PDB file of C-alpha atoms in Angstrom:
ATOM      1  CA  UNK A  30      12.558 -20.051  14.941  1.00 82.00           C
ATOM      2  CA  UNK A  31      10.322 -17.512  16.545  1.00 87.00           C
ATOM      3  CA  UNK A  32       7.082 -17.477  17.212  1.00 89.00           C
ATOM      4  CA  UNK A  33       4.601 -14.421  17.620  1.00 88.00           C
ATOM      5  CA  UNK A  34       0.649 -14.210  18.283  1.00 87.00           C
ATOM      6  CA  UNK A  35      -1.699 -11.305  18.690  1.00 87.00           C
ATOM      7  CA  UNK A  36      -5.627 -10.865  18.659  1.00 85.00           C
ATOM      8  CA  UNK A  37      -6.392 -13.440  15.752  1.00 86.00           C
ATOM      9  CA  UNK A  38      -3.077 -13.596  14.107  1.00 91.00           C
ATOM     10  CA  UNK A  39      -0.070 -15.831  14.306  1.00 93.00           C
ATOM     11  CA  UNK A  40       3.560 -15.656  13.366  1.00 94.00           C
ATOM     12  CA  UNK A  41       6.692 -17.898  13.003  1.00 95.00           C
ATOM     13  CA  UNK A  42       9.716 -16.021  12.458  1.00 95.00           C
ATOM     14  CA  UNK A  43      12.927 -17.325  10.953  1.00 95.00           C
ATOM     15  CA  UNK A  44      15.924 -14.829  11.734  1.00 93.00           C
ATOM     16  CA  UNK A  45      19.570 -15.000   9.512  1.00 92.00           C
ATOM     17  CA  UNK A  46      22.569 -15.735  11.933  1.00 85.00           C
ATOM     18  CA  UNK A  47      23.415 -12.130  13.250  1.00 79.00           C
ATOM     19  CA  UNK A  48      27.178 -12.920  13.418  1.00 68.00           C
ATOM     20  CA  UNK A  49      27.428 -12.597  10.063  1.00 65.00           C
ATOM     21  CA  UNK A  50      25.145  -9.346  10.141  1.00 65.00           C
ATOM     22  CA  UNK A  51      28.218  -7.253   8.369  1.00 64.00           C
ATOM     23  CA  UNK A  52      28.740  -9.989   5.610  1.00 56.00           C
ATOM     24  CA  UNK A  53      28.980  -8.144   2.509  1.00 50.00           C
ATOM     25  CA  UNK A  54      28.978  -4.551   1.688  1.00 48.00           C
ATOM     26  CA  UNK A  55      26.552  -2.427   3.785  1.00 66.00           C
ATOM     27  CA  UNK A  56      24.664  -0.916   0.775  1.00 77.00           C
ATOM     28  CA  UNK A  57      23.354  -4.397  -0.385  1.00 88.00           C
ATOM     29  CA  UNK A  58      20.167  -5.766   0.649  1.00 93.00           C
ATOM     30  CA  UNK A  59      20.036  -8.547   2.746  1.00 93.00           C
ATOM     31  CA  UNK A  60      17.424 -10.779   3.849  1.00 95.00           C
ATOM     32  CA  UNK A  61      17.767 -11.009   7.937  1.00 93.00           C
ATOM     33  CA  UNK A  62      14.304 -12.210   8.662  1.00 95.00           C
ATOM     34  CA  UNK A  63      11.446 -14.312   7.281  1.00 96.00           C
ATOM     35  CA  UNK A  64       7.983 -14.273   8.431  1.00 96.00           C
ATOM     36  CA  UNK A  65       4.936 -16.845   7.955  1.00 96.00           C
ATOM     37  CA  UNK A  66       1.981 -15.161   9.071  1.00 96.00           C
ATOM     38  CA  UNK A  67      -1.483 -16.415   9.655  1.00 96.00           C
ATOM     39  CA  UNK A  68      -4.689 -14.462  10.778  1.00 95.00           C
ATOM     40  CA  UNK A  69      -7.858 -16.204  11.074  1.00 92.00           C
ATOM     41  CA  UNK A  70      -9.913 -13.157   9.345  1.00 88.00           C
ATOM     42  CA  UNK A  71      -9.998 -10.738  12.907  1.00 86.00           C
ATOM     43  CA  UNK A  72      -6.501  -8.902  11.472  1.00 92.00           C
ATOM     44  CA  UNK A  73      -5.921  -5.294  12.415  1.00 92.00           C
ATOM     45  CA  UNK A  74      -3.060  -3.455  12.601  1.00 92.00           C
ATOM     46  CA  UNK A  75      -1.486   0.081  12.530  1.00 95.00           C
ATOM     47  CA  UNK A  76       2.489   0.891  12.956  1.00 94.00           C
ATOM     48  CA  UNK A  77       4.780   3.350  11.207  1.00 96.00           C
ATOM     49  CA  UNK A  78       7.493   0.418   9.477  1.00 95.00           C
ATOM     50  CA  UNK A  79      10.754   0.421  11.433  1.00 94.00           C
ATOM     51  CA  UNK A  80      12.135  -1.498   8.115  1.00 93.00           C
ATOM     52  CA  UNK A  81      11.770  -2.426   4.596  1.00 95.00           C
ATOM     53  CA  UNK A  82       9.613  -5.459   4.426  1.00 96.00           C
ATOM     54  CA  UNK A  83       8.658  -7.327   1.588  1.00 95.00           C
ATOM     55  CA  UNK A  84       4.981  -9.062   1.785  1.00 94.00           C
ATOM     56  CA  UNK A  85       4.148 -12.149  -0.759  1.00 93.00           C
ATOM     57  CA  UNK A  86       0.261 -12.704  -0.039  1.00 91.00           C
ATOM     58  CA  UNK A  87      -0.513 -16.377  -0.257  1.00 90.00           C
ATOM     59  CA  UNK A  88      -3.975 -16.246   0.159  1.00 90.00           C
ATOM     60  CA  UNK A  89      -7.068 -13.738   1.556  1.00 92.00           C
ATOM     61  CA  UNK A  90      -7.422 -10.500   1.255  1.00 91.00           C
ATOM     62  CA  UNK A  91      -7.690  -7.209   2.700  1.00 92.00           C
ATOM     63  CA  UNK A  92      -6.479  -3.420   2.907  1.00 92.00           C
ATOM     64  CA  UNK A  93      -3.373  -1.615   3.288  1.00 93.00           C
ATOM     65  CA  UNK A  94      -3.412   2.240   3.609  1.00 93.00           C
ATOM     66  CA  UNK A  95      -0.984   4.655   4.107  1.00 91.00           C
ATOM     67  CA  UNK A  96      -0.651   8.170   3.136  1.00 86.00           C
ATOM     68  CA  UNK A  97      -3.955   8.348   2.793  1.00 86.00           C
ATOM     69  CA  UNK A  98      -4.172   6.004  -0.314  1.00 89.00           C
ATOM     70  CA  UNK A  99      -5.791   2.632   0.080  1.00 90.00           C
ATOM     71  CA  UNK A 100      -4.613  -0.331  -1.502  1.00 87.00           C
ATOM     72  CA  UNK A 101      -6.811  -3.828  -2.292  1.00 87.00           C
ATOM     73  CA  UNK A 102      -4.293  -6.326  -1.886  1.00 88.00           C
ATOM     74  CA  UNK A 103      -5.282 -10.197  -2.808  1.00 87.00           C
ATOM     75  CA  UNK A 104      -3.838 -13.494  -3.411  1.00 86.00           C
ATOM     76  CA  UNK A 105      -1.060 -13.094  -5.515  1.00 84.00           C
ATOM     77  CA  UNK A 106      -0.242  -9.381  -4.980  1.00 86.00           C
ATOM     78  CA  UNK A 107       2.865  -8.305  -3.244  1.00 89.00           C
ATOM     79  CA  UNK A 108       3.488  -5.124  -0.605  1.00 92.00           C
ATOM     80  CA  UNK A 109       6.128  -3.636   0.727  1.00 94.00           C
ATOM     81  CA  UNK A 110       6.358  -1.010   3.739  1.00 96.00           C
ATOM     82  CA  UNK A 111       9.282   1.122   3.738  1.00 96.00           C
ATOM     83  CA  UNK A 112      10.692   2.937   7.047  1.00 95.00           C
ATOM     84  CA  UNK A 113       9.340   5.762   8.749  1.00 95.00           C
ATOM     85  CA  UNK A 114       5.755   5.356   7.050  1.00 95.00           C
ATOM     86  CA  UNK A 115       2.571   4.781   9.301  1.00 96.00           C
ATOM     87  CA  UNK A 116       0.335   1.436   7.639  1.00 95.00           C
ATOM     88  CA  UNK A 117      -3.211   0.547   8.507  1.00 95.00           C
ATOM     89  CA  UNK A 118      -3.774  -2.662   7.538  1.00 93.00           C
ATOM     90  CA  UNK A 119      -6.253  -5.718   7.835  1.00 93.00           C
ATOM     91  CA  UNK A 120      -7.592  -8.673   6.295  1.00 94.00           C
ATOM     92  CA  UNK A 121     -11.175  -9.127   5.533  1.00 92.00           C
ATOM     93  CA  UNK A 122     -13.262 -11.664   7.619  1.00 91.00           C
ATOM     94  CA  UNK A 123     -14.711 -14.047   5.158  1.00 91.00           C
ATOM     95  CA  UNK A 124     -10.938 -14.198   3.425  1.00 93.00           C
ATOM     96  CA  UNK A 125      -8.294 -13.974   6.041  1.00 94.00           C
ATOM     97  CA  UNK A 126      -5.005 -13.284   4.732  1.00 94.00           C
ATOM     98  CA  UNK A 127      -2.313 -16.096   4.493  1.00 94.00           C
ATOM     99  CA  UNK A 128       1.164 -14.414   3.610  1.00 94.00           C
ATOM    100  CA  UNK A 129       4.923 -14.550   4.067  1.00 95.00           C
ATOM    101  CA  UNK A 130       7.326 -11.403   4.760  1.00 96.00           C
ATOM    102  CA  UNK A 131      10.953 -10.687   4.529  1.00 96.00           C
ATOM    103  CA  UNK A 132      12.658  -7.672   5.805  1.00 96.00           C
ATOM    104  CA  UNK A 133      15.330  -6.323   3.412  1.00 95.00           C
ATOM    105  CA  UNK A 134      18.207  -4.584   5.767  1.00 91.00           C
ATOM    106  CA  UNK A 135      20.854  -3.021   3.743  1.00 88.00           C
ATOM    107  CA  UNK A 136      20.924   1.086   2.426  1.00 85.00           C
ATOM    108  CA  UNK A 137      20.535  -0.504  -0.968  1.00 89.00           C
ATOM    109  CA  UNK A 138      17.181  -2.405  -0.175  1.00 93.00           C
ATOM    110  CA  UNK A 139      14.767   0.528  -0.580  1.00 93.00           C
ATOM    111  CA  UNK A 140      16.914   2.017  -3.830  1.00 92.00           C
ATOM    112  CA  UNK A 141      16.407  -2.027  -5.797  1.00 92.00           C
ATOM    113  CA  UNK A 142      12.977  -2.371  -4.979  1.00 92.00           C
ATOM    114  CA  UNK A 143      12.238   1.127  -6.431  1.00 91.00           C
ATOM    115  CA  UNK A 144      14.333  -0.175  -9.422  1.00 88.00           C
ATOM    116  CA  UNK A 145      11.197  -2.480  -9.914  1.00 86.00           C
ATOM    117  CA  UNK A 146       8.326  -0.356  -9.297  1.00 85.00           C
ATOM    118  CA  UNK A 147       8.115  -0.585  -5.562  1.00 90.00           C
ATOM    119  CA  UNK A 148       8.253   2.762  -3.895  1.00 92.00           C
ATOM    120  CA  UNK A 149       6.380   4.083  -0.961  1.00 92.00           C
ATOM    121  CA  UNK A 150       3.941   6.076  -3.428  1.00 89.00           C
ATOM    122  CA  UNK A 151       3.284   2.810  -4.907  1.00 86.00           C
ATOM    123  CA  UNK A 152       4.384  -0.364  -2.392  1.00 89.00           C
ATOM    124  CA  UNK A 153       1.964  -3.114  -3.935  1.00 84.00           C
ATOM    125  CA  UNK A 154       3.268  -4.969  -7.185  1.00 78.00           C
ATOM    126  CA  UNK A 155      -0.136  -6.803  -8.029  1.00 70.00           C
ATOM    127  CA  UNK A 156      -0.784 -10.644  -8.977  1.00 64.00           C
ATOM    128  CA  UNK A 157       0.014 -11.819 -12.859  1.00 54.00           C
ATOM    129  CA  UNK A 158       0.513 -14.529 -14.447  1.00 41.00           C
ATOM    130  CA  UNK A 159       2.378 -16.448 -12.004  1.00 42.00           C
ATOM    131  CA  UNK A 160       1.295 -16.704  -8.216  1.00 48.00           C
ATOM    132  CA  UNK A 161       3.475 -16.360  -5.623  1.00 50.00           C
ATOM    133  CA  UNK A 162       3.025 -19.600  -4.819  1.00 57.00           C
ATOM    134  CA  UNK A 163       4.507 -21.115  -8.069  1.00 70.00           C
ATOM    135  CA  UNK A 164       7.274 -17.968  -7.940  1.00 78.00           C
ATOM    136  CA  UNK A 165       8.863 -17.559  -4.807  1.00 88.00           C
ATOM    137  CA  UNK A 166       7.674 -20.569  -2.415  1.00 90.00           C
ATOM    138  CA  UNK A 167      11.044 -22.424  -3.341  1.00 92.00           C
ATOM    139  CA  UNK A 168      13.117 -19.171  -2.258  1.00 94.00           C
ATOM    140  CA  UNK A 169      10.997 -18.880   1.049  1.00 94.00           C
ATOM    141  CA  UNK A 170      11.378 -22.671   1.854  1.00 94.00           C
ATOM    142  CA  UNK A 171      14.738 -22.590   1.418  1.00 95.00           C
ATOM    143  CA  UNK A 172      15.397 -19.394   3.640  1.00 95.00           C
ATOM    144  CA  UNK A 173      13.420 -21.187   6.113  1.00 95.00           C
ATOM    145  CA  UNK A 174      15.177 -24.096   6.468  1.00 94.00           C
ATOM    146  CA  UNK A 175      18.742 -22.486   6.771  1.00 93.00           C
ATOM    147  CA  UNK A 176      17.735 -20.086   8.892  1.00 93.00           C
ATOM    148  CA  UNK A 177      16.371 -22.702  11.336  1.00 91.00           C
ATOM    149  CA  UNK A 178      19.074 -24.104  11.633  1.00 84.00           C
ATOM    150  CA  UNK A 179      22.859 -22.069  13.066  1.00 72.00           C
ATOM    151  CA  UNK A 180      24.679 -20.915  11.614  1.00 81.00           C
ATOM    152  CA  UNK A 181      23.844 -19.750   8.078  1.00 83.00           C
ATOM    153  CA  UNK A 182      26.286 -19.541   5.169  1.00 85.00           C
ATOM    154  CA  UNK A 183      27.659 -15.740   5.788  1.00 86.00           C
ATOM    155  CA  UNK A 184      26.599 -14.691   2.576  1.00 89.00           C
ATOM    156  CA  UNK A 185      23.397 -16.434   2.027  1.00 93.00           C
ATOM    157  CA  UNK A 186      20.987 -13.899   3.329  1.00 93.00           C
ATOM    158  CA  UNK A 187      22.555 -10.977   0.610  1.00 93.00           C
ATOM    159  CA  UNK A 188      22.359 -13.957  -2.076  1.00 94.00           C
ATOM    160  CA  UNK A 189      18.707 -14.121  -0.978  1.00 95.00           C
ATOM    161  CA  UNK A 190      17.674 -10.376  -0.854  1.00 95.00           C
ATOM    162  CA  UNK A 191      18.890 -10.359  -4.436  1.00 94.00           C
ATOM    163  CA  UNK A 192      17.511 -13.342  -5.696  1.00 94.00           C
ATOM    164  CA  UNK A 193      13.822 -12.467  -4.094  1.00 93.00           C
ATOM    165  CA  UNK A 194      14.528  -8.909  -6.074  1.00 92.00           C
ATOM    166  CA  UNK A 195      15.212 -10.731  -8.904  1.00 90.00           C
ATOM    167  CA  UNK A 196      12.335 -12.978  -8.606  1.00 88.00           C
ATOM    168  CA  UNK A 197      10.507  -9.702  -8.392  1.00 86.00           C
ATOM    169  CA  UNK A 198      11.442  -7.955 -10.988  1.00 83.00           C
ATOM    170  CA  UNK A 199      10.778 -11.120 -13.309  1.00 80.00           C
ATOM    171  CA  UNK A 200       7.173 -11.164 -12.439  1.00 76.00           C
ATOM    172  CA  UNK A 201       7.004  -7.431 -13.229  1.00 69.00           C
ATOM    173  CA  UNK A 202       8.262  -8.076 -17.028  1.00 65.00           C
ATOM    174  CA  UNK A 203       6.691 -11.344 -17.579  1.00 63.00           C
ATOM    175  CA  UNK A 204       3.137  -9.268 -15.810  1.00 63.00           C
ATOM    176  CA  UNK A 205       3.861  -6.600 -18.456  1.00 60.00           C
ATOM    177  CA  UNK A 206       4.411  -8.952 -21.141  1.00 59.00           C
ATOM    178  CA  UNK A 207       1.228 -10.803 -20.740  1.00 66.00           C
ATOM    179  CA  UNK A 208      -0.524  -7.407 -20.293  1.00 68.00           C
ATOM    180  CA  UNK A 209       0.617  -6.293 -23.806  1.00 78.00           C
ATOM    181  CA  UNK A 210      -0.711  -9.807 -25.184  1.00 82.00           C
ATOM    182  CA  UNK A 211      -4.000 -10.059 -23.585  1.00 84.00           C
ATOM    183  CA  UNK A 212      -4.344  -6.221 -24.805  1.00 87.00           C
ATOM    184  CA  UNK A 213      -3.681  -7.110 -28.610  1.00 88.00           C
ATOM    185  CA  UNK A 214      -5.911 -10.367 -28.355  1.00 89.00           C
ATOM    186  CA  UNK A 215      -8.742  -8.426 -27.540  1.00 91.00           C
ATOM    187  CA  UNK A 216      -8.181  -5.561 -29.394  1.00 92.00           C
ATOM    188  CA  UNK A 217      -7.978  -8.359 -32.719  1.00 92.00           C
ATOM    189  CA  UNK A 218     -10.748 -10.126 -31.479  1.00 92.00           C
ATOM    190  CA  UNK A 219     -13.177  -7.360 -31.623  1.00 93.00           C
ATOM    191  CA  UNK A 220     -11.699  -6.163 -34.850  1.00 92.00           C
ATOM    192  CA  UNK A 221     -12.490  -9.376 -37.049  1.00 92.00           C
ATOM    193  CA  UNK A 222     -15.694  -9.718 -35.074  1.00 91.00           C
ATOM    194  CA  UNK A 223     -17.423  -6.144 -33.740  1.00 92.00           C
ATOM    195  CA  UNK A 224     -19.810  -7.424 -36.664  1.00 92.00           C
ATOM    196  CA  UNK A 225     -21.228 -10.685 -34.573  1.00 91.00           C
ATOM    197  CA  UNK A 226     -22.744  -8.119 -31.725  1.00 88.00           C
ATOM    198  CA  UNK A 227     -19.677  -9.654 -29.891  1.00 92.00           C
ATOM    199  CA  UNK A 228     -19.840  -7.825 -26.173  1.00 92.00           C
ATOM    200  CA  UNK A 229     -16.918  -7.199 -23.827  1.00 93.00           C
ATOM    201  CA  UNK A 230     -17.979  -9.608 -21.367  1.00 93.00           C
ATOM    202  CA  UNK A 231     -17.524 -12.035 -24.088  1.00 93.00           C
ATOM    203  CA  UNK A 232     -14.226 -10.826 -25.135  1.00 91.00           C
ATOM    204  CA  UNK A 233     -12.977 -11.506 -21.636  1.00 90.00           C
ATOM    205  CA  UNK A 234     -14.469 -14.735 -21.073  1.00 91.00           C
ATOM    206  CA  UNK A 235     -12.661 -15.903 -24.340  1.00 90.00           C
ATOM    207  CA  UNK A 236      -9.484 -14.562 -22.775  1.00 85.00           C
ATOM    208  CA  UNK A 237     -10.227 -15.723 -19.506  1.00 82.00           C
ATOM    209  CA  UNK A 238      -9.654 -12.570 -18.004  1.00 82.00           C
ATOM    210  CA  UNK A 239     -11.919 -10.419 -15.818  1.00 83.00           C
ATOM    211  CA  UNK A 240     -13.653  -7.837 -17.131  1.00 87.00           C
ATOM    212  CA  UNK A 241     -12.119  -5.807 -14.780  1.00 82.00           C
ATOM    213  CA  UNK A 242      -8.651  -7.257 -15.684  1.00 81.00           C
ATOM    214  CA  UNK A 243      -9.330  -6.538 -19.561  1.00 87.00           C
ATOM    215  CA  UNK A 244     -10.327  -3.178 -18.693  1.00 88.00           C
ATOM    216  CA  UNK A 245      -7.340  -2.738 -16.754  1.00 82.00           C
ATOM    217  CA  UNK A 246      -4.511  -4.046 -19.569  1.00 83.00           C
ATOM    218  CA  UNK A 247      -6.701  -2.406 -22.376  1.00 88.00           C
ATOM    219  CA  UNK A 248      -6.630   0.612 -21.520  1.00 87.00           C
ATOM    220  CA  UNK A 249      -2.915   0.734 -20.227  1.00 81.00           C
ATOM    221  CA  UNK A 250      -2.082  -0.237 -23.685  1.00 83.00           C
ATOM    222  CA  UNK A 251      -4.403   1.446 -25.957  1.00 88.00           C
ATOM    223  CA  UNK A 252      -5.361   4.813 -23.930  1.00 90.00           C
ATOM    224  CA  UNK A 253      -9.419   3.726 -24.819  1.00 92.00           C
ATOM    225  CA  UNK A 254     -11.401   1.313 -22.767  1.00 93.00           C
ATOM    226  CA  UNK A 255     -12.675  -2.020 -24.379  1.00 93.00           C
ATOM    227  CA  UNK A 256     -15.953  -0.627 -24.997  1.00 93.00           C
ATOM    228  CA  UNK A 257     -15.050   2.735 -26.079  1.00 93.00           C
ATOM    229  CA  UNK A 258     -12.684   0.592 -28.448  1.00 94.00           C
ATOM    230  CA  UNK A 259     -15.801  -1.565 -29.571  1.00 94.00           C
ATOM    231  CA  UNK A 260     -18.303   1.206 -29.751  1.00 93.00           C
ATOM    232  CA  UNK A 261     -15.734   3.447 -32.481  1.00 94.00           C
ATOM    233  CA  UNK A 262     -15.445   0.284 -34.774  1.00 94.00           C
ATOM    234  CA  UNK A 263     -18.927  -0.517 -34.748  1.00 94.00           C
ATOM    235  CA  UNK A 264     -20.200   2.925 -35.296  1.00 94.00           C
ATOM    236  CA  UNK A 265     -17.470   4.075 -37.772  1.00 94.00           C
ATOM    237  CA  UNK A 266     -18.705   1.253 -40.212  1.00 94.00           C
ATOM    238  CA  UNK A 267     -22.229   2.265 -39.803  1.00 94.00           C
ATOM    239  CA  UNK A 268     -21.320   5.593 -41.219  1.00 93.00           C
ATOM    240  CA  UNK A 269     -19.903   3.807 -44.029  1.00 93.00           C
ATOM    241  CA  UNK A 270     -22.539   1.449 -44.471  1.00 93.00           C
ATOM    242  CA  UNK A 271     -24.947   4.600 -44.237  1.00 92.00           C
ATOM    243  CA  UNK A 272     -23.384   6.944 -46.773  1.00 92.00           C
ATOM    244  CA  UNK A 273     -23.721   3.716 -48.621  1.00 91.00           C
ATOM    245  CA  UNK A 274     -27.446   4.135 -49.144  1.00 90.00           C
ATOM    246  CA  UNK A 275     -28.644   1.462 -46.552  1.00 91.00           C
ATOM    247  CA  UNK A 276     -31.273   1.829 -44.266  1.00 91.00           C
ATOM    248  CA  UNK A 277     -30.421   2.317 -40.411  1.00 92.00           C
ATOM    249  CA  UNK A 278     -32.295  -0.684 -39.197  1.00 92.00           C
ATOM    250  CA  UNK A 279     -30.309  -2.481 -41.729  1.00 93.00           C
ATOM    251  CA  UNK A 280     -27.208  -1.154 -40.775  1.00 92.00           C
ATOM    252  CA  UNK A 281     -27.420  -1.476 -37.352  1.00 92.00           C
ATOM    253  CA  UNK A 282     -27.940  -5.418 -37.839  1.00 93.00           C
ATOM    254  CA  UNK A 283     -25.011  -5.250 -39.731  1.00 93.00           C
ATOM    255  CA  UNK A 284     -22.803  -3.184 -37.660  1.00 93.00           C
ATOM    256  CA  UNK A 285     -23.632  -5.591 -34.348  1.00 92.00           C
ATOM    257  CA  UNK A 286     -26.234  -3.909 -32.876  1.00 91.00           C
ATOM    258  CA  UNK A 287     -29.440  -6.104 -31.731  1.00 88.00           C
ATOM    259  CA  UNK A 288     -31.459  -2.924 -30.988  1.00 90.00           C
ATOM    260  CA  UNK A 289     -32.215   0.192 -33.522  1.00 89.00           C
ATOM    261  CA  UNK A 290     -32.788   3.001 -30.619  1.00 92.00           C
ATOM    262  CA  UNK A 291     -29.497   1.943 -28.876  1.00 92.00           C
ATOM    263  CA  UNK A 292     -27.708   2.727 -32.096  1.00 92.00           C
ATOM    264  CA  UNK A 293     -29.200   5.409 -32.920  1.00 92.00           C
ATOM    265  CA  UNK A 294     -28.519   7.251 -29.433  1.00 92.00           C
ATOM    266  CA  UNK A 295     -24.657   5.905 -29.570  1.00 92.00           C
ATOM    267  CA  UNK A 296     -24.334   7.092 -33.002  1.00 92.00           C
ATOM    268  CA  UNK A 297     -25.793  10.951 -31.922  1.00 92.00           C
ATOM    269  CA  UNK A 298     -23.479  10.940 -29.287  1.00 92.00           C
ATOM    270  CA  UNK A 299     -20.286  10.121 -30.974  1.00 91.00           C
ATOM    271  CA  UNK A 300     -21.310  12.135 -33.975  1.00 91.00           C
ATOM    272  CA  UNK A 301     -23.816  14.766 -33.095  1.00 92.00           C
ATOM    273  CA  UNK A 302     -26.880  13.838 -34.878  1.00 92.00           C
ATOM    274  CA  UNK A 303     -28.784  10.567 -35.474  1.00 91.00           C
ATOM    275  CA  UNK A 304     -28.132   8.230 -38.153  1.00 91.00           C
ATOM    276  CA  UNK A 305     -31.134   9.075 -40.660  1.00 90.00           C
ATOM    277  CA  UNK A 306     -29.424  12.218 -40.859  1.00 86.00           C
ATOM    278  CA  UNK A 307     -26.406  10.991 -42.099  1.00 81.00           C
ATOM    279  CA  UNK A 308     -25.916  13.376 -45.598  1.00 77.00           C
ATOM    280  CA  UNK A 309     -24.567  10.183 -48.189  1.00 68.00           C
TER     281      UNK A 309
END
């Protein structure tokens, strides 16, 4: 075991046995080095990566920017830097980042993690369901303890590179999966009950989701925003309830609106004219 320490940051570095650098073939990943890194919330840092290297943020949070795209990255999320690309990155103050990292040697380590939606256009897979915490602590804890210790089983670090890939690529599908529910519980939520005046904000707090979050999987799935979503039901069965014969205060009560003018200038702008001008 290592250890490293800059202006407000700390490191501990765990490092496979490099006499068994060659063990396997040379295109597969392998998992010579693991990182626990600290910052106490002063974390700044700029370097063009000399390797692939997975992050797994524990906690904190900060900014990662590279090709002149910035990326939030949070509790949870996971970031990779790939070789030859300049990274600014830092944590914020009031949430210094807490965060492992494991650098993936091997030709093949770039080519997998692309396999999973990590590329250098997008290097940050972001927190799901399942935290990394909960989903890849037992890996790390286990590469840490071997690889304090000499020497380490020849073919444990390529065992490793795949099985934190693998780990990986299960949080993507189980992330997606969840994405697709949360999407279809909100889009049947406000279909039995756009009636009530039911809001987004209470959609997501039944879902216990962020609105941001709901926004997010919604429109992924559906192409329309939440509201957007909302606002078409609603309005769609006041022009039924209209054509109907019944008055526009009456159908706005009906259709879930608590105010009369706020209908009435959503319903000109989906349709073009106000609602007493609907013909029947």
């Amino acid at each position: 075991m290592y250890k490293e320490a800059g202006n407000g940051w700390k490191s501990r570095l765990y490092v496979a046995d490099p006499a068994h650098a060659d063990a396997g073939a040379g295109s597969q990943p392998r998992l010579s080095l693991l990182g626990r890194f600290t910052s106490s919330g002063h974390f700044a840092y700029d370097q063009v990566s000399p390797c692939v290297a997975v992050h797994l943020v524990r906690s904190g949070r900060g900014t990662i920017r590279s090709g002149g795209t910035e990326h939030s990255v949070g509790a949870g999320d996971v970031f990779a830097f790939f070789p030859g690309i300049r990274y600014r990155y830092q944590d914020h103050p009031e949430s210094p980042w807490r965060y492992a990292w494991c650098v993936l040697d091997g030709r093949g380590a770039a080519e997998a993690l692309s396999a999973i939606g990590i590329t250098p256009d997008t290097p940050a897979l972001p927190a799901g369901t399942t935290t990394t915490t909960t989903a890849y602590e037992p890996l790390l804890t286990e590469v840490q303890h071997l690889y304090a210790r000499s020497p380490t089983p020849p073919l444990f670090p390529v065992a490793a590179a795949w099985r934190l890939l693998d780990l990986l690529d299960r949080q993507r599908t189980r992330d997606a999966v969840a994405d697709r529910r949360i999407a279809a519980a909100a889009r049947n939520l406000m279909d039995l009950r756009f009636m009530t005046g039911i809001t987004v904000n209470d959609v997501a707090r039944h879902l216990e989701v962020d609105r941001s979050t709901l926004f997010r999987r919604f429109h992924s799935e559906f192409g329309v925003s939440p509201k957007r979503h909302l606002d078409g039901l609603r309005l769609h069965h006041a022009r039924r309830l209209l054509r109907d014969g019944t008055t526009v205060a009456e159908t706005a009560a009906l259709s879930g609106y608590t105010d009369a003018h706020y209908f009435s200038r959503a319903y000109r702008s989906l349709f073009g004219y106000p609602p007493s001008k609907e013909p029947p």
